[in-house]
Coordinates of C-alpha atoms (C1' of nucleotides) in Angstrom, one line a residue:
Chain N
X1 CA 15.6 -27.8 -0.4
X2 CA 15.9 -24.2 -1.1
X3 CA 13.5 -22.3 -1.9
X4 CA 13.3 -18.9 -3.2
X5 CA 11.4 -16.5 -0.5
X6 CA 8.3 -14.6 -2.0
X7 CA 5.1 -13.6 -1.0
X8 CA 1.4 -14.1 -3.1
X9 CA 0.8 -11.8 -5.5
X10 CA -0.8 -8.7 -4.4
X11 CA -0.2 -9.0 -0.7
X12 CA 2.8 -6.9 1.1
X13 CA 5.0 -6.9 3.7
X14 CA 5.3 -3.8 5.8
X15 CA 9.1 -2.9 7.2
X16 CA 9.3 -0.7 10.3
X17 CA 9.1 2.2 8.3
X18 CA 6.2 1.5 6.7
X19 CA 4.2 0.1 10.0
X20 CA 5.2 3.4 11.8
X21 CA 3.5 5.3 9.3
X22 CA 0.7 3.2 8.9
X23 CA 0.0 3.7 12.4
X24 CA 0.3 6.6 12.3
X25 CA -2.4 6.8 9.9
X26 CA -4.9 4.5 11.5
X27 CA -4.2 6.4 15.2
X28 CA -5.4 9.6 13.6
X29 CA -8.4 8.1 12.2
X30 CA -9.0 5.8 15.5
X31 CA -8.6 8.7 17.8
X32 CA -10.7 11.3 15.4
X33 CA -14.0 7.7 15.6
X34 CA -13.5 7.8 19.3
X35 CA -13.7 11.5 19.9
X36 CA -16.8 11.1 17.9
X37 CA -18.7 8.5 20.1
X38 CA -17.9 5.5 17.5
X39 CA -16.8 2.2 19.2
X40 CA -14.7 -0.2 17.8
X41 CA -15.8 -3.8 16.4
X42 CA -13.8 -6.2 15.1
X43 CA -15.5 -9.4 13.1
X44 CA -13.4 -13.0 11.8
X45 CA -10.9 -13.0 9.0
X46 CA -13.4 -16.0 7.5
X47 CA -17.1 -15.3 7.0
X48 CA -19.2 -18.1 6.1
X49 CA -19.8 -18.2 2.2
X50 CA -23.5 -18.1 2.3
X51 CA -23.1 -14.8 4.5
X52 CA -20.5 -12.9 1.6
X53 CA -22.2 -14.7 -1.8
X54 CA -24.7 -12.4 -3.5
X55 CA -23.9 -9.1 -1.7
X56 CA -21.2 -7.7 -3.9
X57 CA -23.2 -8.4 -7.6
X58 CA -21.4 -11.6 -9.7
X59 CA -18.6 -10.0 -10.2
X60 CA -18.1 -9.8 -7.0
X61 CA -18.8 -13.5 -5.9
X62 CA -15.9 -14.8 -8.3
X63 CA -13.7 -11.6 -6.5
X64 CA -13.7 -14.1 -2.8
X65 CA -11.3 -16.0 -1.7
X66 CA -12.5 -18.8 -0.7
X67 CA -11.8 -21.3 2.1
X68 CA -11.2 -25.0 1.6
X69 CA -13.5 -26.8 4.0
X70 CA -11.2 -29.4 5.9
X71 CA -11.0 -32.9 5.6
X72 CA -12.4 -35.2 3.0
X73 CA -14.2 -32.1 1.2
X74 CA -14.8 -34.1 -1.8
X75 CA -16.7 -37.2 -0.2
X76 CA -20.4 -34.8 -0.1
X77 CA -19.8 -33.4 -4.0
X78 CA -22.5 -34.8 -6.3
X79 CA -21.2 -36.4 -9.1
X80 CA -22.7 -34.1 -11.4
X81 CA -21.1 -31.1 -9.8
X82 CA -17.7 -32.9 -9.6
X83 CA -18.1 -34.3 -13.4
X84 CA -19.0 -30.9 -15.0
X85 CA -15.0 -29.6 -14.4
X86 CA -17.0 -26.1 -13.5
X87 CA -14.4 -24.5 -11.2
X88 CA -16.8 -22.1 -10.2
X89 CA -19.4 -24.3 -9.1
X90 CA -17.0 -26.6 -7.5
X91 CA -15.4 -24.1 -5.6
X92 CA -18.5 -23.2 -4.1
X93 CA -19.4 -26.7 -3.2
X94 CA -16.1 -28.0 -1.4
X95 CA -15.4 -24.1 -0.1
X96 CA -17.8 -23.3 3.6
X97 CA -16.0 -20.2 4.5
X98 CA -14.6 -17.0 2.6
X99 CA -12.2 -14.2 3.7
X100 CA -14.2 -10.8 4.6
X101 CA -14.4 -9.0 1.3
X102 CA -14.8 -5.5 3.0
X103 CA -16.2 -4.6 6.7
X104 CA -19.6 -3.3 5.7
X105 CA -21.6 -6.5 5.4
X106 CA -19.8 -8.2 8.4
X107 CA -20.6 -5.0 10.2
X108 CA -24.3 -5.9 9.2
X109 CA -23.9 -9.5 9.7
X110 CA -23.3 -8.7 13.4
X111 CA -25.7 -5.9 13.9
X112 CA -28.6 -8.8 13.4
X113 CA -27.0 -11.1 14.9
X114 CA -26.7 -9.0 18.3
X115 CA -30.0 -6.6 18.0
X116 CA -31.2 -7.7 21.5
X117 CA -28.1 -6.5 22.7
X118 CA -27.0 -3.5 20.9
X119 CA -28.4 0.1 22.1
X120 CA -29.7 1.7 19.2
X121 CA -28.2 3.8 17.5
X122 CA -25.0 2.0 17.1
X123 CA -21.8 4.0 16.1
X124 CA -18.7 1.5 15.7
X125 CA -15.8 1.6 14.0
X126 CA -13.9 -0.5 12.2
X127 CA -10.2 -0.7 11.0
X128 CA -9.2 -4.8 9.4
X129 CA -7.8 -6.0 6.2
X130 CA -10.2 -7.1 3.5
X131 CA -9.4 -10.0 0.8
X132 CA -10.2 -9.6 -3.1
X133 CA -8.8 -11.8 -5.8
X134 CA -8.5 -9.1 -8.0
X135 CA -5.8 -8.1 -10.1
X136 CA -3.4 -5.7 -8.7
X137 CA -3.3 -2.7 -10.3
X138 CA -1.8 1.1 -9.1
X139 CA -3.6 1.4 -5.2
X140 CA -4.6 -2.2 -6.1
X141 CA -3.9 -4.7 -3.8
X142 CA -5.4 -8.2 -3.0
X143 CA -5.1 -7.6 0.7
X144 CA -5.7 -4.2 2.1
X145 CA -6.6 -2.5 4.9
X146 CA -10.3 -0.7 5.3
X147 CA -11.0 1.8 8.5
X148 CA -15.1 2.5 8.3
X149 CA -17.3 4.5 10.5
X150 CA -20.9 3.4 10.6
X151 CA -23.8 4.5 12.6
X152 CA -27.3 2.5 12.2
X153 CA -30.4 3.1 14.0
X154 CA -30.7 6.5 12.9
X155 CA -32.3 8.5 10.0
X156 CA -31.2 12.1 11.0
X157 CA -28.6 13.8 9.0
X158 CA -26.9 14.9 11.6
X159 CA -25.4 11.9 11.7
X160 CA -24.0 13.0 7.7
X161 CA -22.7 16.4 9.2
X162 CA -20.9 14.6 11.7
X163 CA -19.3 12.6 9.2
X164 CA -18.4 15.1 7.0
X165 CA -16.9 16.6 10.2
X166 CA -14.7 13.6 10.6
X167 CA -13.5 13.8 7.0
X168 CA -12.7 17.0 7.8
X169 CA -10.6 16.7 11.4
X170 CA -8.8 13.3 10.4
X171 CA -7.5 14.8 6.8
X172 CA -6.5 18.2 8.6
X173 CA -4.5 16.5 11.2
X174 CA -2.9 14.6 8.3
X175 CA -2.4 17.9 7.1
X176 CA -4.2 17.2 4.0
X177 CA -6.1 19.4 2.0
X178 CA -9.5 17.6 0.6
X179 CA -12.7 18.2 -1.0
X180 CA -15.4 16.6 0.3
X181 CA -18.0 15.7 -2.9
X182 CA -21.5 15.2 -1.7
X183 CA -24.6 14.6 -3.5
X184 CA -28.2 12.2 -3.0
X185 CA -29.1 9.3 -4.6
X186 CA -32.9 11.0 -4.4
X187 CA -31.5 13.4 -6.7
X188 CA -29.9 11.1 -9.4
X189 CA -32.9 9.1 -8.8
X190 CA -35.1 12.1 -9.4
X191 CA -33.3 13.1 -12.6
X192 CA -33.4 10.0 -13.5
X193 CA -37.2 10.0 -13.2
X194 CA -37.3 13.4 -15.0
X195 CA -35.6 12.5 -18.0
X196 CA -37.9 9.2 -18.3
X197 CA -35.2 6.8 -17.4
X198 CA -35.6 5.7 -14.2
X199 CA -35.1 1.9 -15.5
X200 CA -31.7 2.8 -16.7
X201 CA -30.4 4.7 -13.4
X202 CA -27.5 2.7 -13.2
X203 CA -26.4 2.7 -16.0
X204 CA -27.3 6.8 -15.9
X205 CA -25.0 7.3 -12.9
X206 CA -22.2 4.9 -13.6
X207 CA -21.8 7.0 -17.1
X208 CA -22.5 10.3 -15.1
X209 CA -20.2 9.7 -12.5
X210 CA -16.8 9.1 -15.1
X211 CA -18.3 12.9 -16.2
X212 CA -14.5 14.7 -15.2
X213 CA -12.6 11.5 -16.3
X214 CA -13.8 10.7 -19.8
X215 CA -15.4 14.2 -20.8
X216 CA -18.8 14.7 -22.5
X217 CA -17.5 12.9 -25.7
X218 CA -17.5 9.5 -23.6
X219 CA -19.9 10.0 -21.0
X220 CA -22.1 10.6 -24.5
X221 CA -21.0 7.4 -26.1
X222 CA -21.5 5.3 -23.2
X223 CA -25.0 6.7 -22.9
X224 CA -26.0 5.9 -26.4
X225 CA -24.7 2.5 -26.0
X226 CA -27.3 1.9 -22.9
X227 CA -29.9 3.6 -25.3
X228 CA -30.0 6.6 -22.9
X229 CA -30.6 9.7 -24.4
X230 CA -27.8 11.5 -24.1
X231 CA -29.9 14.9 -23.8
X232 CA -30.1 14.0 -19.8
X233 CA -26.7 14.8 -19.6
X234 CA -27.2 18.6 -20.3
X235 CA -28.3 19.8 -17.0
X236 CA -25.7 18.1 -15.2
X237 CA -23.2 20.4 -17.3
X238 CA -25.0 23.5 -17.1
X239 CA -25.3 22.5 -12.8
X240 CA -21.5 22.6 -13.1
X241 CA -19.7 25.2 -11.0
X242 CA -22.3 26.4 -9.5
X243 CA -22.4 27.9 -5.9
X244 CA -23.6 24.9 -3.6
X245 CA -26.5 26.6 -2.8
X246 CA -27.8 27.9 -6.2
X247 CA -27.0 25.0 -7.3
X248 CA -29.4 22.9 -4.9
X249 CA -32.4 25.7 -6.0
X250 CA -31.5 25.1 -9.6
X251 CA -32.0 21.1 -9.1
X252 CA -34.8 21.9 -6.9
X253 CA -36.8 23.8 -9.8
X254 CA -35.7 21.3 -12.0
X255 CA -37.4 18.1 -10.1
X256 CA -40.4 20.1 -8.7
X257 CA -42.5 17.3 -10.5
X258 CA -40.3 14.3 -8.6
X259 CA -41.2 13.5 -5.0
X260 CA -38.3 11.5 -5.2
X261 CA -36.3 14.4 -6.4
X262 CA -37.8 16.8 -3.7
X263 CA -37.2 14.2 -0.9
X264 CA -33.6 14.6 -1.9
X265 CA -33.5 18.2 -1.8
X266 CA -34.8 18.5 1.3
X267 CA -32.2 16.1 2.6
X268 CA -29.6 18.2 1.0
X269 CA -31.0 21.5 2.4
X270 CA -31.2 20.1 5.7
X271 CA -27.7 18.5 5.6
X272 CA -26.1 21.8 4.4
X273 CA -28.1 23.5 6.8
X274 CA -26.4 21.7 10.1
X275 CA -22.9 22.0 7.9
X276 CA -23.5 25.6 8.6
X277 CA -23.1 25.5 12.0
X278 CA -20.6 22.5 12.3
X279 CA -16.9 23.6 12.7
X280 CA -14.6 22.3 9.7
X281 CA -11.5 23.4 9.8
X282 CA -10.0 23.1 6.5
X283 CA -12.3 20.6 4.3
X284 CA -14.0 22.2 1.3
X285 CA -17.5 20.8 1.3
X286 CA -18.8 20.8 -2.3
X287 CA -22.0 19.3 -3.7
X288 CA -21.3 17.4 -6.9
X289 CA -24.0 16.7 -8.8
X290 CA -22.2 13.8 -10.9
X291 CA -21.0 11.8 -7.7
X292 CA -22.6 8.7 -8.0
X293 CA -20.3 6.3 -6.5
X294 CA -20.1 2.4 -7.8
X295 CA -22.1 0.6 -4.8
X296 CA -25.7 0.7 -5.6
X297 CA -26.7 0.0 -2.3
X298 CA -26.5 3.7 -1.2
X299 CA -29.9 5.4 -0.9
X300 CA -29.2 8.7 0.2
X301 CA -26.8 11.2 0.8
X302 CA -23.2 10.0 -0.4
X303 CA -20.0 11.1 -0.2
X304 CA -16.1 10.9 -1.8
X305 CA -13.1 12.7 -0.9
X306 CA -10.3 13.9 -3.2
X307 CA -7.1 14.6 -1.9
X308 CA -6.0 18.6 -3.8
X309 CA -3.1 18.7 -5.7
X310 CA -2.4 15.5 -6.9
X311 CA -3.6 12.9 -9.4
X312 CA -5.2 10.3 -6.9
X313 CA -8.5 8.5 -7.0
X314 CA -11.2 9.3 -4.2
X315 CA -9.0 8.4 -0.8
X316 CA -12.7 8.3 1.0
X317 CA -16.0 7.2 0.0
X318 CA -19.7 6.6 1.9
X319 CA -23.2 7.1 2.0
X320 CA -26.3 5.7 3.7
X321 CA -27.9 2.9 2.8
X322 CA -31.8 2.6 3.9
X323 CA -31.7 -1.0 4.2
X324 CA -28.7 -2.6 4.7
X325 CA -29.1 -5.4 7.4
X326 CA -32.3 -6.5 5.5
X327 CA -30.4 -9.1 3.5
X328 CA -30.2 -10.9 6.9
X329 CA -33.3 -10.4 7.9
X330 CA -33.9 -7.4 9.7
X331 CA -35.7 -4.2 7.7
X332 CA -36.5 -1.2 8.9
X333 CA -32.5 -0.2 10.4
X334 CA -30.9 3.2 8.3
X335 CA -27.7 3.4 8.3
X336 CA -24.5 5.9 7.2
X337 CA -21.6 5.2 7.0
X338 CA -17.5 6.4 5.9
X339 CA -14.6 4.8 4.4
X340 CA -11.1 6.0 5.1
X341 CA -9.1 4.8 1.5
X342 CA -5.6 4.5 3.7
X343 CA -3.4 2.9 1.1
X344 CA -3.8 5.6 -0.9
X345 CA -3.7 8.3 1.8
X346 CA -0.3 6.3 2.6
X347 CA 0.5 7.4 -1.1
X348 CA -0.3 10.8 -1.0
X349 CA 1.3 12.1 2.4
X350 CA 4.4 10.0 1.3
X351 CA 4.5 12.3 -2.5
X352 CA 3.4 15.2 -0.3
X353 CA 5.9 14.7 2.0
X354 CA 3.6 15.2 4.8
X355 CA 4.8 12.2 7.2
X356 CA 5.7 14.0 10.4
X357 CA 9.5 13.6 10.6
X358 CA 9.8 11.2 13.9
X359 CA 7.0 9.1 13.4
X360 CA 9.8 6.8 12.1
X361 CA 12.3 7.2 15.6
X362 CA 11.3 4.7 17.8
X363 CA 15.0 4.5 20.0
X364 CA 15.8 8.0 21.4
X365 CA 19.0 6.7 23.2
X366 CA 21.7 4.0 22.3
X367 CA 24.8 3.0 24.3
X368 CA 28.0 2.4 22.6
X369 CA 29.2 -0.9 24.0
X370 CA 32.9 -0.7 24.8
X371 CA 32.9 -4.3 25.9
X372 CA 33.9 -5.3 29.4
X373 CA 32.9 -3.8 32.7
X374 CA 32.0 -0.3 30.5
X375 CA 29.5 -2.7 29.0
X376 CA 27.9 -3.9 32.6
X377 CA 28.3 0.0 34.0
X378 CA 26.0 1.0 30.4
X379 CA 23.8 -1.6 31.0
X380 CA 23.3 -0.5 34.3
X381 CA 22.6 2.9 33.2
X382 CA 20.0 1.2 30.8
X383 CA 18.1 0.1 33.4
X384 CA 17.5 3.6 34.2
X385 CA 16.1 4.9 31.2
X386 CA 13.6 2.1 31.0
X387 CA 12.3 3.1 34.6
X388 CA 12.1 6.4 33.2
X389 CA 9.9 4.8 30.7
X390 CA 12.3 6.0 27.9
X391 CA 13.0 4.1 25.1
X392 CA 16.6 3.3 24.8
X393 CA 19.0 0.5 23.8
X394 CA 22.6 -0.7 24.5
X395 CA 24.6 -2.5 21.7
X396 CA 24.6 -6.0 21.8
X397 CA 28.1 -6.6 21.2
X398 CA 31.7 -4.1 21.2
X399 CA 31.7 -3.9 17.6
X400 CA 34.0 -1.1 16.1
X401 CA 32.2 2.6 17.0
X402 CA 32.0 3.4 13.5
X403 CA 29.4 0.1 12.9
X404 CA 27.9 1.3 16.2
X405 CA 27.5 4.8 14.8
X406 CA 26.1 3.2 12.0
X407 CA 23.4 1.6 13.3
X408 CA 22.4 4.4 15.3
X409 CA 22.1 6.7 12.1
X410 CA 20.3 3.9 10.2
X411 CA 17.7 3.5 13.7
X412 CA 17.3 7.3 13.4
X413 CA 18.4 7.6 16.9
X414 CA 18.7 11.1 18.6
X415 CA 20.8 10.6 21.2
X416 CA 24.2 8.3 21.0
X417 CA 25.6 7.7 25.1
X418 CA 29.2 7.1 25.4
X419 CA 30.0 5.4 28.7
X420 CA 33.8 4.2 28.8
X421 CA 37.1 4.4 31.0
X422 CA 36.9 8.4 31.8
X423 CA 33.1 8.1 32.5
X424 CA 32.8 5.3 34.6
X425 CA 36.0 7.1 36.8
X426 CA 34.1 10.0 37.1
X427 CA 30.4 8.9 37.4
X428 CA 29.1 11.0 34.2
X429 CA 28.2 9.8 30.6
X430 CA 29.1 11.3 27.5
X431 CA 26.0 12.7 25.5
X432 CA 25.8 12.9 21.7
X433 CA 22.9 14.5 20.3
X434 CA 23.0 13.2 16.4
X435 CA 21.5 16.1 14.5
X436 CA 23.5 19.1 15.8
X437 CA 26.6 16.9 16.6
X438 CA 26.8 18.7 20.4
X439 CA 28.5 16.3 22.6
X440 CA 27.7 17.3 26.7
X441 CA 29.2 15.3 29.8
X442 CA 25.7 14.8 31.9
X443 CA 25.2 12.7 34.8
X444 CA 22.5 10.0 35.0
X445 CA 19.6 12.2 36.6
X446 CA 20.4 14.9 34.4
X447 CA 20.1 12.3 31.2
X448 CA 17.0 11.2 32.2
X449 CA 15.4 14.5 32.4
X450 CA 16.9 15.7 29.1
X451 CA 15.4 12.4 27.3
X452 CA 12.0 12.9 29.5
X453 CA 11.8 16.1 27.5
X454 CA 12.7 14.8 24.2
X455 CA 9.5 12.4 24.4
Chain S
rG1 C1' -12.3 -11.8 -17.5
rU2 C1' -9.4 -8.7 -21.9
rA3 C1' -4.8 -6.2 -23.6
rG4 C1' 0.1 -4.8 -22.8
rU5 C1' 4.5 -4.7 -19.7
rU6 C1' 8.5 -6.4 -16.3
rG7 C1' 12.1 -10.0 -14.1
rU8 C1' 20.2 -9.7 -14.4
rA9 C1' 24.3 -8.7 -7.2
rG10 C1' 20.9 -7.0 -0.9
rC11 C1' 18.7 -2.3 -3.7
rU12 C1' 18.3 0.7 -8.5
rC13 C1' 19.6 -0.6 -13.2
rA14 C1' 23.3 -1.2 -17.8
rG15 C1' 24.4 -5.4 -20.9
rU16 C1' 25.8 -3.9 -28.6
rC17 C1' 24.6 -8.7 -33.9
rG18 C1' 23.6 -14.9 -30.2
rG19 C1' 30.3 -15.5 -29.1
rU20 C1' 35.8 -16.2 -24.3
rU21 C1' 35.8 -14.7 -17.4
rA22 C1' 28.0 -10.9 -17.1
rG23 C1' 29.0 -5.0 -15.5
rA24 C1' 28.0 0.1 -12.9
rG25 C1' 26.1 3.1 -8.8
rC26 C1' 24.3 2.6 -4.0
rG27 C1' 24.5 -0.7 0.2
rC28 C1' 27.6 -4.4 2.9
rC29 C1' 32.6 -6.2 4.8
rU30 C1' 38.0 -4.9 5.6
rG31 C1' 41.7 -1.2 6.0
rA32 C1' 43.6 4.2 6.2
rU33 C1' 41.4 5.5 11.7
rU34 C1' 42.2 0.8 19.1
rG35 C1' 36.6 6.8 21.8
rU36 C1' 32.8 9.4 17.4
rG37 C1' 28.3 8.4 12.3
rG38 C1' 26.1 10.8 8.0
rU39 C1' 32.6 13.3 3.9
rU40 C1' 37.0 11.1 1.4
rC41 C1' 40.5 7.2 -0.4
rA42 C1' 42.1 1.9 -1.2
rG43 C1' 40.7 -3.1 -1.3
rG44 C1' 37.1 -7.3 -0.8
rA45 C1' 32.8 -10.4 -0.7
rG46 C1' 28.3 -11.1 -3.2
rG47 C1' 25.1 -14.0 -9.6
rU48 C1' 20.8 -20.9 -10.9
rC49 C1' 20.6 -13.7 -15.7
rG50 C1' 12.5 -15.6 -12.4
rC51 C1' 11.4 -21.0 -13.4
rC52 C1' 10.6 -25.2 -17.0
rG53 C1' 11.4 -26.7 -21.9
rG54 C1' 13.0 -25.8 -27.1
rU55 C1' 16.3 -23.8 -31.3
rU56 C1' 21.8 -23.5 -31.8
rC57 C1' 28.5 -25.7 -32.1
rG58 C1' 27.3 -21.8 -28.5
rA59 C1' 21.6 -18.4 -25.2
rA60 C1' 21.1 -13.1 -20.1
rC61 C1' 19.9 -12.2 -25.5
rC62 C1' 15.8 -16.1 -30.2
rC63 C1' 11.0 -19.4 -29.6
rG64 C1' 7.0 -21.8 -26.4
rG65 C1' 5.0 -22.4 -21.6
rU66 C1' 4.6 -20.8 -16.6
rC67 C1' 5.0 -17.7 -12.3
rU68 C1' 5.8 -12.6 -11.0
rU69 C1' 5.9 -6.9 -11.4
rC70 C1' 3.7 -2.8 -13.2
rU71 C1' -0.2 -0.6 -16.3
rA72 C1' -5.0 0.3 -19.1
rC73 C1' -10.1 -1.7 -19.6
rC74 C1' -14.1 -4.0 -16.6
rC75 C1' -14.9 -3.3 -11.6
rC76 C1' -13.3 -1.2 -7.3
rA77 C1' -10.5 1.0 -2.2

RNA sequence: GUAGUUGUAGCUCAGUCGGUUAGAGCGCCUGAUUGUGGUUCAGGAGGUCGCCGGUUCGAACCCGGUCUUCUACCCCA
C-alpha cells in the first residue's frame, strides 16, 4: 500500500543545509559553555511522569506527551477511571513515562539524584530537544531544540556576570548584535509590596512585562481586570529610559521601606558592579525594569535577550531560581541558569544574512569520472586526499561532465579535478577552482598542499 | 483550549460563473555540445487538485467532516 510520506505536525526534518547551520549554531554556544568551565550532561528522551507532572503549572501537564506504558496497560485501570471517558485522567493512568518538556527540571532531577557525587558548584551544560504538544505557531514548534547553561551550588553573582558574559561572546561570534535585559525578581517583588499588592505579583508582572507590546492602554486594562490598581504602573513608566545606574538609585529610594526591595538592589548593585570589570565585547547590558519573564520559579536576578534590528521574540531567557531541586527533595541548592532560544537565532542570522558563507561546503574536491582506467587512476589519486585528511569525492559513475558539473555546483564544491587521457600520460591533474573559474595543471603533492590550505 | 487561514507537478504558485484534454515559472531528463558548471535555444517526463463523504447530468471550484500549513489569543522557546 502506498502511502503518502509526512511527518507529525510540528516536528521537522533538517536537510544538510539546515544541519550545517545548526551546528554551526550549537558549536558556538558549546565551545563559548566549555571555555566557561560548564560540562556537558545529557538526561533520557522519556522522564518518568510523576518526575515532569506538577512542575510546569496545569497548563503545562496537559502540554506532555505522554508515553504509552507497554503491554496490557488497561488490565490495572479502575473501572471508575476507565468508565468516566476522562481522557485526561486516563492518559495519566495507562501513561508511566513522558518526553522531557525542557532540560531544566531533568537537570534538577539528576542533581539529587547524584549529590554524593557531584562537586559543588556544578556548572553543566546542556544542548537536547524538548517535546510540547502545543500548537505550532511562528518559532513554535512541538519538538525543538534547548541549549541551557546552569550552575547550582552557588549564591554569588558572579556567577550572573559570567553569564551575561556568555550572552555576550556566543551572540558576538554569531555576529549578532543583542541587548541583554536584566532586572530582579526582589525588585518586582518589592514593588509589588510597595504598592500593597504583593498577593497579586503575578498577575502584576505578567501585565508589566507585555508593557512595550501592548502599551499602557492594555497593560491598564489587564490590571483593572486582576483588580490591580492600575496607579502601580506609574513608576515603572517614569523608570523608563533611564541610565542603568540612576535608574537602580531611583528604585532604590522608591523601596527604601521593602527589605525585599533592598535585597534586590543590592543584588543589582553588586551584579553591575562585577559587569564593570567583565569584558563584553559588543552586548548592551540594560536593566529593564518591566522584564518579568513567564516562569515563576525565578527568584532573583533574570535575564532576556533581544536580538537589534528585527522583529523577533527574546532569542535567550534565564534567571536564578533559590530553590529549584527542592521539588525532589533537596532544599537549600541556588541555582542560575541561561537559555540559548536557537530556533529563533536560526531565524534571525538566516534574515540577517549572517551565516558564514562555507559553513554549508562540506566537499572541497570532486573528481570528474571519465570512466575506465581514468576512473581507477582518480580513484587512486582519492586516496590521497583522504590521507591528507581532506575531504574529497570521486563521481560514482561517468555520467556526462555537464551532470557532473552539476552536482558539484549544487555540493558547493571549490575545487573540480579533471584527471583523463592527457593527465594520466603526463602524471598531472587538471585543477578547477569553481568561483574564479582558473583552471591550473598541478601534480598530486602540489594538490594536496593547495587543498591543505583551503581547509 | 478559542478564532481564523492554507492544501493543485519535485519546489513556488495561477486556475474566470460549476462545463470538453487542469496551466506557468523554477527544477529534472534529452538534444544543440563525445573534456568543462552557474548563460542561451529546442524538445520531453512529471497530477488520486490533502483525504473521506455529500449536492449535481457534470466538482480543483459548492456543502459537511477530517488531517495538515500558517497566524492571532492563552501560554511559551
Amino acid at each position: 500500500m502506498k502511502v503518502k510520506p509526512s511527518i507529525p505536525k510540528g516536528t521537522r526534518d533538517f536537510g544538510p543545509k539546515e544541519v550545517y547551520k545548526r551546528n554551526y549554531i550549537f558549536g558556538t554556544i558549546r565551545k563559548v559553555f566549555e571555555k566557561f568551565g560548564y560540562q556537558p550532561l545529557e538526561t533520557p528522551t522519556m522522564e518518568n511522569l510523576e518526575t515532569l507532572t506538577g512542575k510546569y503549572g496545569e497548563e503545562g501537564d496537559q502540554l506532555l506527551f505522554k508515553v504509552l506504558d507497554s503491554g496490557d496497560y488497561l488490565k490495572d485501570v479502575k473501572p471508575d477511571v476507565y468508565e468516566s471517558k476522562d481522557a485526561k485522567k486516563l492518559s495519566f493512568a495507562i501513561s508511566g513515562k513522558g518526553l522531557r518538556y525542557d532540560l531544566t527540571i531533568p537537570f534538577a532531577r539528576f542533581v539529587v539524584m547524584n549529590q554524593n557525587d557531584i562537586a559543588f558548584p556544578f556548572k553543566r551544560y546542556q544542548i537536547q530537544p524538548v517535546w510540547r504538544a502545543d500548537r505550532p505557531q511562528k518559532g513554535r514548534y512541538r519538538e525543538f531544540y534547548q541549549c541551557d547553561a546552569d550552575v547550582v551550588g552557588t549564591n554569588s553573582l558572579l556567577n550572573e556576570a559570567e553569564l551575561t558574559q556568555i550572552y555576550d561572546e556566543v551572540f558576538t561570534k554569531l555576529g549578532l548584535e543583542v541587548i541583554i535585559k536584566i532586572n530582579n525578581r526582589k525588585l518586582l517583588a518589592g514593588l509589588a509590596e510597595v504598592a500593597g499588592v504583593s498577593d497579586q505579583l503575578v498577575h502584576l508582572t505578567v501585565a508589566i512585562d507585555k508593557l512595550d507590546k501592548i502599551g499602557i492602554e492594555g497593560v491598564t486594562k489587564e490590571l483593572v481586570t486582576r483588580g490591580i490598581n492600575p496607579e502601580v504602573m506609574h513608576f515603572f513608566i517614569e523608570s523608563q529610559g533611564l541610565e542603568n545606574k540612576e535608574k537602580l538609585a531611583k528604585v532604590k529610594e522608591h523601596l527604601k521601606h521593602s527589605q525585599t526591595g533592598l535585597q534586590g538592589v543590592a543584588e543589582m548593585e553588586m551584579l553591575f558592579n562585577y559587569l564593570e570589570i567583565a569584558h563584553l565585547y559588543r552586548a548592551k547590558v540594560e536593566f529593564d525594569l518591566t522584564l518579568a519573564r513567564g516562569l515563576n520559579y525565578y527568584t532573583g536576578t533574570i535575564f532576556e535577550v533581544k536580538a537589534v534590528g528585527v522583529e523577533m521574540g527574546s532569542i535567550g531567557g534565564g534567571g536564578r531560581y533559590d530553590n529549584l531541586t527542592g521539588m525532589f527533595g533537596l532544599n537549600g541548592v541556588s541555582g542560575v541558569g541561561i537559555s540559548f532560544g536557537a530556533e529563533r537565532i536560526y531565524d534571525v542570522l538566516e534574515e540577517l544574512n549572517l551565516f558564514p558563507p562555507d559553513v554549508t561546503q562540506a566537499t572541497t574536491a570532486l573528481f570528474i569520472n571519465f570512466g575506465g582506467e581514468f576512473e581507477k587512476a582518480a580513484f587512486g589519486y582519492l586516496q590521497k586526499l583522504h590521507m591528507a585528511d581532506i575531504s574529497a569525492e570521486l563521481f560514482p559513475s561517468d555520467d556526462k561532465m555537464a551532470k557532473q558539473m552539476k552536482y558539484a555546483n549544487a555540493k558547493n564544491v571549490h575545487y573540480v579535478i579533471f584527471v583523463g587521457e592527457e593527465e594520466v600520460k603526463r602524471q598531472k591533474l587538471t585543477v578547477k577552482n569553481m568561483i574564479t573559474g582558473e583552471q591550473n595543471e598541478l601534480n598530486i603533492e602540489q594538490l594536496v598542499i593547495l587543498l591543505k590550505q583551503e581547509a
